[in-house]
Coordinates of C-alpha atoms in Angstrom, one line a residue:
I1 CA 72.3 -110.6 167.7
Q2 CA 69.2 -108.9 166.5
N3 CA 69.9 -105.9 168.7
V4 CA 73.5 -105.7 167.5
V5 CA 72.3 -105.7 163.9
Y6 CA 69.7 -103.1 164.6
T7 CA 72.3 -101.0 166.4
A8 CA 74.8 -101.4 163.5
V9 CA 72.2 -100.4 160.9
S10 CA 71.2 -97.4 162.9
V11 CA 74.8 -96.3 163.3
C12 CA 75.3 -96.7 159.6
C13 CA 72.2 -94.7 158.8
W14 CA 73.2 -91.9 161.0
A15 CA 76.8 -92.1 159.7
G16 CA 75.5 -91.9 156.1
A17 CA 73.3 -88.9 157.0
A18 CA 76.3 -87.2 158.7
V19 CA 78.5 -87.9 155.6
H20 CA 75.8 -86.6 153.3
Q21 CA 75.4 -83.5 155.6
A22 CA 79.1 -82.9 155.6
H23 CA 79.3 -83.3 151.8
A24 CA 76.4 -80.9 151.3
R25 CA 78.0 -78.4 153.7
V26 CA 81.3 -78.6 151.7
T27 CA 79.4 -78.1 148.4
L28 CA 77.5 -75.1 150.0
Q29 CA 80.8 -73.6 151.2
R30 CA 82.4 -74.0 147.8
S31 CA 79.3 -72.3 146.2
T32 CA 79.5 -69.5 148.7
H33 CA 83.2 -69.0 148.1
L34 CA 82.5 -69.0 144.3
N35 CA 79.8 -66.4 144.8
M36 CA 82.1 -64.1 146.7
E37 CA 84.9 -64.5 144.0
L38 CA 82.6 -63.8 141.1
R39 CA 80.8 -60.9 142.8
A40 CA 84.2 -59.2 143.4
L41 CA 85.1 -59.7 139.7
L42 CA 81.7 -58.4 138.5
Q43 CA 82.0 -55.3 140.7
Q44 CA 85.4 -54.6 139.1
Y45 CA 84.1 -55.3 135.6
F46 CA 81.0 -53.1 135.9
C47 CA 83.0 -50.2 137.2
D48 CA 84.9 -50.3 133.9
Q49 CA 88.1 -51.3 135.6
A50 CA 88.6 -54.5 133.5
S51 CA 88.1 -55.4 129.8
I52 CA 85.9 -58.3 128.7
D53 CA 89.1 -60.3 127.8
T54 CA 90.5 -59.8 131.3
M55 CA 87.2 -60.6 132.9
L56 CA 86.7 -63.9 131.1
T57 CA 90.3 -64.9 131.7
D58 CA 89.8 -64.4 135.5
M59 CA 86.3 -66.1 135.5
L60 CA 87.4 -69.1 133.6
A61 CA 90.5 -69.5 135.8
I62 CA 88.2 -69.4 138.9
I63 CA 85.8 -72.1 137.7
K64 CA 88.7 -74.3 136.5
S65 CA 90.2 -74.0 139.9
F66 CA 87.0 -74.8 141.8
I67 CA 86.0 -77.8 139.7
G68 CA 89.5 -78.8 138.7
T69 CA 89.5 -79.0 134.9
L70 CA 92.2 -78.8 132.2
R71 CA 90.4 -76.5 129.7
S72 CA 87.5 -74.1 129.5
S73 CA 85.7 -72.2 126.7
F74 CA 83.3 -69.3 126.6
F75 CA 81.0 -68.5 123.6
I76 CA 78.9 -65.3 123.2
I77 CA 76.4 -65.6 120.4
D78 CA 75.7 -62.7 118.1
R79 CA 72.0 -62.5 118.3
D80 CA 71.7 -59.3 116.1
N81 CA 72.9 -61.2 113.1
M82 CA 71.6 -64.7 113.7
D83 CA 69.4 -65.4 110.6
E84 CA 69.8 -69.2 110.2
Q85 CA 73.3 -69.5 111.7
L86 CA 74.5 -69.3 115.3
I87 CA 77.6 -67.2 115.0
A88 CA 79.6 -66.7 118.2
D89 CA 82.7 -65.1 119.6
M90 CA 84.8 -67.7 121.4
W91 CA 87.3 -67.3 124.2
D92 CA 89.4 -70.5 124.8
D93 CA 92.1 -70.6 127.5
G94 CA 93.8 -73.6 126.1
W95 CA 95.0 -76.7 128.0
A96 CA 96.3 -76.3 131.5
T97 CA 99.6 -77.8 130.5
E98 CA 100.3 -74.9 128.1
K99 CA 102.4 -72.0 129.4
S100 CA 100.2 -69.1 128.2
T101 CA 97.3 -68.1 130.5
L102 CA 95.8 -65.6 128.1
P103 CA 92.5 -66.5 126.4
R104 CA 92.7 -67.2 122.7
K105 CA 89.8 -65.4 121.0
K106 CA 88.7 -66.7 117.6
T107 CA 87.1 -64.0 115.5
K108 CA 84.0 -66.1 114.8
V109 CA 82.7 -69.7 115.4
N110 CA 79.7 -71.1 113.6
L111 CA 78.0 -73.2 116.2
S112 CA 75.3 -74.3 113.7
L113 CA 78.0 -76.3 111.9
E114 CA 80.3 -77.2 114.8
Q115 CA 80.1 -80.9 115.6
T116 CA 81.0 -80.3 119.2
P117 CA 79.2 -80.3 122.6
A118 CA 79.1 -76.5 122.5
G119 CA 77.4 -76.5 119.1
L120 CA 74.8 -79.1 120.3
V121 CA 74.1 -77.1 123.5
A122 CA 73.7 -73.9 121.5
R123 CA 71.2 -75.5 119.2
T124 CA 69.2 -77.4 121.8
G125 CA 69.5 -75.1 124.9
M126 CA 70.1 -78.2 127.1
T127 CA 73.0 -78.8 129.5
L128 CA 75.3 -81.8 128.6
N129 CA 77.4 -83.8 131.0
L130 CA 79.4 -86.3 128.8
Q131 CA 81.8 -88.9 130.1
D132 CA 83.7 -89.6 126.9
V133 CA 83.2 -87.1 124.1
Y134 CA 86.0 -88.7 122.0
R135 CA 84.0 -91.9 121.6
D136 CA 80.6 -90.2 121.1
P137 CA 79.7 -90.6 117.4
R138 CA 77.8 -87.2 117.5
F139 CA 81.0 -85.2 117.8
T140 CA 84.2 -84.7 115.9
K141 CA 87.2 -86.5 117.5
E142 CA 89.2 -83.5 118.7
V143 CA 92.9 -84.0 119.2
D144 CA 95.0 -80.9 120.2
P145 CA 97.9 -80.8 117.7
T146 CA 100.2 -79.1 120.2
T147 CA 99.7 -81.2 123.3
G148 CA 98.2 -84.4 121.7
M149 CA 95.4 -84.3 124.4
V150 CA 91.9 -85.4 123.5
V151 CA 88.5 -84.3 124.9
R152 CA 87.2 -87.0 127.2
S153 CA 84.8 -85.7 129.9
S154 CA 82.9 -82.5 129.1
L155 CA 80.4 -80.3 131.1
T156 CA 78.6 -77.8 128.8
S157 CA 75.8 -75.4 129.7
P158 CA 73.8 -72.8 127.8
I159 CA 73.5 -69.2 128.9
V160 CA 69.9 -68.2 128.3
D161 CA 67.6 -65.3 128.6
K162 CA 63.9 -64.9 127.8
N163 CA 64.7 -64.9 124.1
G164 CA 66.8 -68.1 124.0
V165 CA 70.4 -69.1 124.1
I166 CA 72.8 -66.1 124.3
G167 CA 76.0 -68.0 125.1
V168 CA 77.6 -71.3 126.0
V169 CA 80.2 -72.3 128.6
Q170 CA 82.2 -75.5 128.4
L171 CA 84.6 -77.3 130.8
V172 CA 86.8 -80.1 129.5
N173 CA 88.6 -83.0 131.2
K174 CA 88.8 -83.1 135.0
T175 CA 92.3 -83.1 136.4
T176 CA 91.5 -86.3 138.3
G177 CA 90.6 -88.1 135.1
R178 CA 87.1 -88.7 136.4
S179 CA 83.8 -87.5 134.9
F180 CA 81.9 -84.5 136.2
D181 CA 79.5 -85.4 139.0
T182 CA 76.4 -83.7 140.4
D183 CA 78.4 -81.5 142.8
D184 CA 80.3 -80.2 139.8
E185 CA 77.0 -79.5 138.1
A186 CA 75.7 -77.5 141.1
I187 CA 78.9 -75.4 141.2
F188 CA 78.8 -74.9 137.5
E189 CA 75.2 -73.7 137.7
V190 CA 76.2 -70.9 140.0
F191 CA 78.9 -69.9 137.6
V192 CA 76.6 -69.9 134.6
N193 CA 74.1 -67.6 136.4
Y194 CA 76.9 -65.0 136.7
C195 CA 77.9 -65.6 133.1
S196 CA 74.4 -64.3 131.9
L197 CA 75.2 -61.0 133.5
I198 CA 78.6 -60.9 131.7
V199 CA 77.0 -61.6 128.3
H200 CA 74.3 -58.9 128.8
F201 CA 76.8 -56.4 129.9
Y202 CA 79.0 -57.3 126.9
H203 CA 76.1 -56.7 124.5
M204 CA 75.5 -53.3 126.2
Q205 CA 79.1 -52.4 125.8
Q206 CA 79.0 -53.4 122.1
K207 CA 75.9 -51.3 121.5
K208 CA 77.5 -48.4 123.5
L209 CA 80.6 -48.6 121.4
Y210 CA 78.6 -48.7 118.2
H211 CA 76.5 -45.6 119.1
E212 CA 79.6 -43.7 120.3
N213 CA 81.3 -44.3 116.9
L214 CA 78.0 -43.5 115.1
N215 CA 77.8 -40.2 117.0
K216 CA 81.4 -39.4 115.9
V217 CA 80.5 -40.0 112.3
Y218 CA 77.4 -37.8 112.6
S219 CA 79.5 -35.2 114.4
E220 CA 82.0 -35.1 111.6
L221 CA 79.1 -34.9 109.1
M222 CA 77.6 -32.0 111.0
G223 CA 80.9 -30.2 111.3
L224 CA 81.4 -30.6 107.5
H225 CA 78.0 -29.0 106.7
L226 CA 78.4 -26.2 109.3
K227 CA 81.8 -25.2 108.1
P228 CA 81.5 -22.0 106.2
C229 CA 82.8 -21.9 102.6
Q230 CA 85.9 -19.8 101.9
H231 CA 83.8 -17.4 99.9
D232 CA 81.6 -16.6 102.9
L233 CA 84.7 -16.2 105.1
D234 CA 86.3 -13.8 102.6
E235 CA 83.2 -11.8 102.3
L236 CA 82.8 -11.5 106.1
E237 CA 86.4 -10.4 106.5
A238 CA 85.9 -7.8 103.8
S239 CA 82.7 -6.5 105.4
W240 CA 84.0 -6.5 109.0
P241 CA 83.1 -3.0 110.2
A242 CA 85.9 -0.8 111.5
A243 CA 83.5 0.9 113.9
A244 CA 80.0 0.4 115.2
P245 CA 77.1 2.1 113.3
A246 CA 75.4 5.2 114.7
N247 CA 73.3 4.5 117.8
F248 CA 74.6 0.9 117.9
R249 CA 75.2 1.1 121.6
T250 CA 71.6 2.0 122.4
F251 CA 68.8 -0.4 123.2
E252 CA 66.5 1.0 120.5
W253 CA 68.8 0.0 117.7
Q254 CA 67.5 -2.6 115.3
P255 CA 69.4 -4.7 112.7
G256 CA 68.6 -4.3 109.0
P257 CA 69.0 -7.0 106.4
R258 CA 70.3 -10.5 107.4
A259 CA 73.6 -9.8 105.5
E260 CA 74.8 -7.4 108.2
L261 CA 74.1 -9.8 111.1
A262 CA 77.4 -11.7 110.8
P263 CA 79.8 -8.7 110.5
L264 CA 78.1 -6.9 113.4
T265 CA 78.1 -10.0 115.6
C266 CA 81.9 -10.4 114.9
L267 CA 82.3 -6.7 115.9
M268 CA 80.5 -7.2 119.2
L269 CA 82.4 -10.3 120.2
W270 CA 85.7 -8.8 119.2
E271 CA 85.1 -5.6 121.2
T272 CA 83.8 -7.3 124.3
F273 CA 86.4 -10.1 124.8
A274 CA 88.2 -11.4 121.7
A275 CA 90.5 -8.4 121.1
S276 CA 91.7 -8.2 124.7
R277 CA 93.2 -11.7 124.5
G278 CA 94.2 -11.6 120.9
L279 CA 91.9 -14.4 119.8
S280 CA 92.1 -15.4 116.2
R281 CA 89.9 -13.2 113.9
P282 CA 89.5 -16.0 111.3
R283 CA 88.4 -18.5 113.9
L284 CA 86.0 -15.9 115.4
A285 CA 84.5 -15.3 111.9
E286 CA 84.1 -19.0 111.3
F287 CA 82.5 -19.5 114.6
V288 CA 80.0 -16.7 114.1
L289 CA 79.0 -17.9 110.6
A290 CA 78.6 -21.5 111.9
A291 CA 76.5 -20.4 114.8
L292 CA 74.2 -18.3 112.7
R293 CA 73.8 -21.2 110.2
C294 CA 72.7 -23.4 113.1
Y295 CA 69.4 -21.4 113.5
R296 CA 66.4 -22.8 111.6
P297 CA 64.2 -20.4 109.6
N298 CA 61.6 -20.1 112.3
A299 CA 59.3 -17.2 112.5
Y300 CA 60.8 -16.0 115.8
H301 CA 63.6 -18.4 117.2
N302 CA 65.9 -17.6 114.3
A303 CA 69.3 -16.0 113.7
R304 CA 67.8 -12.5 114.0
H305 CA 66.5 -13.3 117.5
A306 CA 70.0 -14.6 118.5
F307 CA 71.6 -11.3 117.1
C308 CA 69.1 -9.1 119.0
F309 CA 69.7 -11.1 122.2
T310 CA 73.5 -10.7 121.8
H311 CA 73.1 -7.0 120.9
T312 CA 71.2 -6.2 124.2
M313 CA 73.8 -8.1 126.2
Y314 CA 76.6 -6.2 124.3
V315 CA 75.0 -2.8 125.2
I316 CA 74.6 -3.8 128.9
L317 CA 78.2 -5.1 129.2
A318 CA 79.6 -2.1 127.3
A319 CA 78.0 0.2 129.8
N320 CA 79.2 -1.8 132.8
K321 CA 82.7 -3.0 131.9
E322 CA 84.0 -2.5 135.4
R323 CA 81.4 -4.9 136.9
F324 CA 82.1 -8.0 134.9
G325 CA 85.4 -9.9 134.4
F326 CA 86.8 -11.4 131.2
V327 CA 85.4 -14.9 131.9
E328 CA 81.9 -13.6 132.7
T329 CA 81.8 -11.3 129.7
T330 CA 83.0 -14.0 127.3
A331 CA 80.5 -16.5 128.6
L332 CA 77.6 -14.1 128.5
M333 CA 78.3 -13.0 124.9
L334 CA 78.8 -16.5 123.7
A335 CA 75.7 -17.7 125.5
G336 CA 73.7 -14.9 123.9
L337 CA 74.7 -15.9 120.4
C338 CA 74.2 -19.7 121.1
H339 CA 71.3 -19.7 123.5
D340 CA 68.7 -21.0 120.9
L341 CA 70.9 -23.0 118.5
D342 CA 68.8 -25.3 116.3
H343 CA 65.6 -24.3 118.1
P344 CA 62.7 -26.4 116.6
G345 CA 60.1 -23.7 117.0
F346 CA 58.3 -25.6 119.8
N347 CA 58.6 -25.3 123.6
N348 CA 59.6 -27.9 126.2
N349 CA 56.1 -28.8 127.0
F350 CA 55.3 -29.8 123.4
L351 CA 58.5 -31.9 123.2
K352 CA 57.2 -33.9 126.3
L353 CA 53.7 -34.2 124.8
C354 CA 55.0 -35.7 121.6
K355 CA 57.7 -37.8 123.3
H356 CA 60.5 -36.1 121.4
P357 CA 64.0 -37.7 121.8
L358 CA 65.2 -34.5 123.6
A359 CA 62.4 -35.1 126.2
Q360 CA 63.9 -38.6 126.8
M361 CA 67.5 -37.3 127.0
Y362 CA 66.9 -34.5 129.5
K363 CA 64.6 -34.5 132.6
T364 CA 64.3 -30.7 132.7
S365 CA 65.1 -27.7 130.5
Q366 CA 65.2 -30.0 127.4
L367 CA 65.8 -27.3 124.8
E368 CA 68.2 -25.3 126.9
N369 CA 70.3 -28.4 127.6
Y370 CA 70.4 -29.1 123.9
H371 CA 71.4 -25.6 123.0
Y372 CA 74.2 -25.7 125.5
F373 CA 75.4 -29.1 124.1
L374 CA 75.6 -27.6 120.6
A375 CA 77.3 -24.5 121.9
A376 CA 80.0 -26.4 123.8
K377 CA 80.6 -28.6 120.9
M378 CA 81.0 -25.7 118.5
I379 CA 83.3 -23.8 120.8
E380 CA 85.5 -26.9 121.1
E381 CA 85.6 -27.9 117.5
Q382 CA 86.1 -24.4 116.2
Q383 CA 88.9 -23.9 118.8
L384 CA 87.6 -20.5 119.5
L385 CA 89.2 -20.2 122.9
S386 CA 92.4 -22.1 122.1
R387 CA 94.6 -19.2 123.2
L388 CA 93.2 -19.3 126.7
A389 CA 94.7 -21.4 129.5
P390 CA 92.8 -24.8 129.9
A391 CA 91.5 -23.9 133.3
E392 CA 90.2 -20.5 132.1
R393 CA 88.7 -22.1 129.0
A394 CA 86.9 -24.7 131.2
Q395 CA 85.5 -21.9 133.4
V396 CA 84.1 -20.1 130.4
V397 CA 82.3 -23.2 129.2
R398 CA 80.8 -23.8 132.7
E399 CA 79.6 -20.2 132.7
V400 CA 78.1 -20.6 129.3
R401 CA 76.2 -23.7 130.5
F402 CA 74.7 -21.8 133.5
A403 CA 73.8 -18.8 131.3
I404 CA 72.0 -20.8 128.6
L405 CA 70.1 -22.9 131.2
S406 CA 69.0 -19.7 132.8
T407 CA 66.9 -18.8 129.7
D408 CA 64.4 -21.4 130.7
L409 CA 61.6 -19.3 132.3
A410 CA 61.1 -22.0 135.0
A411 CA 64.7 -21.2 136.1
Y412 CA 63.9 -17.5 135.8
F413 CA 61.1 -17.6 138.3
C414 CA 63.4 -19.4 140.8
T415 CA 66.1 -16.9 140.3
R416 CA 63.7 -14.0 140.7
A417 CA 62.4 -15.4 143.9
R418 CA 65.9 -15.5 145.3
L419 CA 67.1 -12.2 144.0
A420 CA 64.0 -10.1 144.9
P421 CA 64.5 -10.2 148.7
L422 CA 68.2 -9.3 148.3
V423 CA 67.2 -6.2 146.2
A424 CA 64.3 -5.3 148.6
E425 CA 66.6 -5.5 151.6
R426 CA 69.5 -3.8 149.8
A427 CA 71.6 -6.9 150.6
F428 CA 73.0 -7.5 147.1
R429 CA 76.8 -7.6 147.2
W430 CA 78.9 -7.6 144.1
P431 CA 81.8 -9.6 145.6
D432 CA 79.4 -12.5 146.5
P433 CA 79.6 -15.2 143.7
A434 CA 76.1 -16.4 144.5
H435 CA 74.7 -12.9 144.1
R436 CA 76.5 -12.4 140.9
R437 CA 75.2 -15.7 139.6
L438 CA 71.6 -14.6 140.3
L439 CA 72.2 -11.3 138.5
K440 CA 73.6 -13.1 135.4
G441 CA 70.5 -15.3 135.3
I442 CA 68.4 -12.1 135.3
L443 CA 70.6 -10.7 132.6
M444 CA 70.0 -13.7 130.3
T445 CA 66.2 -13.4 130.8
T446 CA 66.3 -9.7 130.1
C447 CA 68.1 -10.1 126.8
D448 CA 65.9 -13.0 125.8
L449 CA 62.8 -10.8 126.3
S450 CA 64.3 -7.6 125.0
G451 CA 62.0 -7.6 122.0
C452 CA 59.4 -6.3 124.4
C453 CA 61.7 -3.3 125.1
K454 CA 61.8 -1.9 121.6
P455 CA 59.6 0.9 120.3
F456 CA 56.0 -0.3 120.0
G457 CA 56.0 -0.8 116.3
V458 CA 59.1 -3.0 116.4
A459 CA 57.8 -4.8 119.5
K460 CA 54.5 -5.5 117.9
E461 CA 56.2 -7.0 114.8
I462 CA 58.3 -9.2 117.0
T463 CA 55.2 -10.3 118.9
E464 CA 53.5 -11.3 115.7
S465 CA 56.4 -13.5 114.8
I466 CA 56.2 -15.1 118.2
Y467 CA 52.5 -15.8 117.8
A468 CA 53.2 -17.3 114.4
E469 CA 55.3 -20.0 116.1
F470 CA 52.8 -20.4 119.0
Y471 CA 49.9 -21.0 116.6
E472 CA 51.9 -23.5 114.6
Q473 CA 52.5 -25.4 117.9
G474 CA 48.8 -25.0 118.9
D475 CA 47.7 -26.5 115.6
R476 CA 49.9 -29.5 116.1
E477 CA 48.6 -29.9 119.7
R478 CA 45.0 -29.8 118.5
A479 CA 45.8 -32.4 115.9
L480 CA 47.2 -34.7 118.7
G481 CA 43.9 -34.3 120.6
Y482 CA 45.0 -31.6 123.1
T483 CA 43.4 -28.2 123.7
P484 CA 46.1 -25.6 123.3
L485 CA 46.6 -22.7 125.7
S486 CA 45.1 -19.4 124.8
M487 CA 48.4 -18.0 123.6
M488 CA 48.8 -21.1 121.3
D489 CA 45.3 -21.0 120.0
R490 CA 44.8 -19.1 116.7
R491 CA 41.0 -19.2 117.3
R492 CA 41.6 -16.8 120.1
S493 CA 43.9 -14.4 118.4
A494 CA 41.7 -11.5 119.4
N495 CA 43.2 -11.9 122.9
Q496 CA 46.7 -11.0 121.8
P497 CA 46.8 -7.4 123.2
A498 CA 45.4 -8.4 126.6
E499 CA 47.7 -11.4 126.8
Q500 CA 50.7 -9.2 126.1
I501 CA 49.7 -6.7 128.8
Q502 CA 49.5 -9.6 131.3
F503 CA 52.7 -11.1 130.2
L504 CA 54.6 -7.9 130.5
S505 CA 53.1 -7.3 134.0
V506 CA 53.8 -10.8 135.3
V507 CA 57.1 -11.7 133.7
V508 CA 59.0 -8.9 131.9
L509 CA 58.5 -5.8 134.1
P510 CA 59.5 -7.5 137.4
C511 CA 62.6 -8.8 135.7
L512 CA 63.5 -5.3 134.4
M513 CA 62.9 -3.7 137.8
L514 CA 65.3 -6.1 139.5
L515 CA 67.9 -5.4 136.9
T516 CA 67.6 -1.6 137.0
S517 CA 67.8 -1.7 140.8
I518 CA 71.3 -3.3 140.5
L519 CA 72.4 -1.7 137.2
P520 CA 70.6 1.7 137.0
N521 CA 72.0 2.5 133.5
T522 CA 69.7 -0.3 132.1
S523 CA 66.6 1.9 132.9
P524 CA 65.9 2.6 129.2
L525 CA 64.8 -1.0 128.9
L526 CA 62.3 -0.6 131.7
D527 CA 61.0 2.7 130.2
N528 CA 60.6 1.2 126.7
C529 CA 58.8 -1.8 128.1
R530 CA 56.3 0.4 129.9
Q531 CA 55.7 2.3 126.7
T532 CA 55.1 -1.0 124.9
Q533 CA 52.6 -1.9 127.5
E534 CA 50.8 1.4 127.0
G535 CA 50.9 0.7 123.3
W536 CA 49.0 -2.6 123.8
H537 CA 46.5 -0.7 126.0
E538 CA 45.9 1.7 123.1
E539 CA 45.5 -1.3 120.8
I540 CA 42.7 -2.6 123.0
E541 CA 41.0 0.8 123.0
M542 CA 41.3 1.1 119.2
R543 CA 39.6 -2.3 118.8
G544 CA 36.9 -1.4 121.4
M545 CA 37.6 -4.5 123.3
K546 CA 37.3 -5.4 127.0
L547 CA 40.6 -6.2 128.7
W548 CA 40.7 -10.0 128.8
R549 CA 42.3 -11.6 131.7
Q550 CA 43.4 -15.2 131.6
E551 CA 42.6 -15.8 135.3
E552 CA 38.9 -15.2 134.5
S553 CA 38.9 -18.2 132.2
V554 CA 39.8 -20.7 134.9
T555 CA 38.5 -21.6 138.3
A556 CA 39.5 -19.5 141.2
T557 CA 41.3 -22.4 142.9
S558 CA 43.7 -22.8 140.0
R559 CA 44.3 -19.2 139.0
S560 CA 47.8 -18.6 140.3
R561 CA 49.1 -22.1 139.3
V562 CA 47.9 -21.8 135.7
L563 CA 49.2 -18.3 135.3
L564 CA 52.8 -19.1 136.3
K565 CA 52.9 -22.5 134.6
S566 CA 51.5 -21.3 131.3
K567 CA 53.8 -18.3 131.0
S568 CA 56.8 -20.5 131.9
E569 CA 56.0 -23.1 129.3
E570 CA 55.0 -20.8 126.4
I571 CA 58.2 -18.9 126.2
S572 CA 60.9 -21.5 127.1

């Protein structure tokens, strides 16, 4: 008999272990299945293919099906406006006996005052598994007026992050009439973990929506302040020149007072591309006035510089009409006018040093990307190209982007390295889009540096304005604890002539030689630049100075690296 009892007990123990194992396996399978279902929903949600309402409807339906409940609720707490109250958005799918399957979202629920399991969980951060909520004196006796059903069993869990409770999920009344057991709690815990991702993503969406709308408000405000007054438009229309001034189509021509910048800019844009497509003169005038007003009163990067850039481009394109199509001409002229919009007077390197927002927005070419953003926005809002076909208009904007980004000297050195072998081997081909792209990059750099290609007196005056900006930046760098480069250091202003000779030799002259090899009628730019270089040599002789070279101030191992890097950063 003893052996029989021992055998029976052993069998029972093994049977119990087997039952427990089978039960655990079933729970694990259910958890795995729930994981797969929720992952599929999250993937759809995070790809912006479903709204928060749709997502919560599906998720609550899944958990109700897995655990078998009659009702579920989802609360997202507004942590930005908590103060002393726990205000939450609530999604409630109603009782399972109701016909509607859509969640009913209340505008706001005050969980600090709610005498419900969800309110208690939100305040304490503890999970509650209650067998009979209706008889619990801590809670309000809830009776649904439509169905007459009451809340009996309830399983409620907080959704938490490192800062506390961010939401609550509640399941009510199992379909079997029983209470929630430990297996239900294990399944529910998996569900709650996914809910935390939903809540975080919901908050990110809300912030994104807020900032998008805030940007729209700022954009409207910017447009309001940039819109020229009717008086300025009437004055511009009255002063619109019927013909270009004498010698206007030469590289040596220089603008006079600021008052003539807008009329002459309109003339250049009208002659190069606007007239051929019948673009609106009033819109062109409004665009030009708005663009010029977008330039700050910097010593160098101002509206006058934008005009001079555009004028050089105008002269080159006028002499080579047969080489460039309408889209290219339009993009190059618009890029010339807009290439330095709202320039702060500091270079990209300084923006990174002081952690400027633009340095956080763009990984490279921070200023150039910003200038393009403003240019594209103004072209769109002013409807400058509204008479073009959408595809052609989009192509112009893409060309404008490439052209403006090409004004970064870091991009110039890459372009020059690719174009130089083509020119040396006489392999440049006009029909090749890649070759044309390289040429347009060189064109943008040439126009940007065209101040060096004026008569020496004018070039020297422009250089002084450049140094005024450089020294302002150098002063700020020194105040931040950095040692400015020589071109930025007003204490080394005596080096200006030698620095200019070196800059012309390393940056400007190679650029002009490439351009004249492809477009020989641009040779006056090269000749003027060489005369400017001679002028700086004479300046050194007049001062009785030794020709200073920057590479002599650094170690031999870092000469070439510092030379190229400093030139790229100082002018971008």
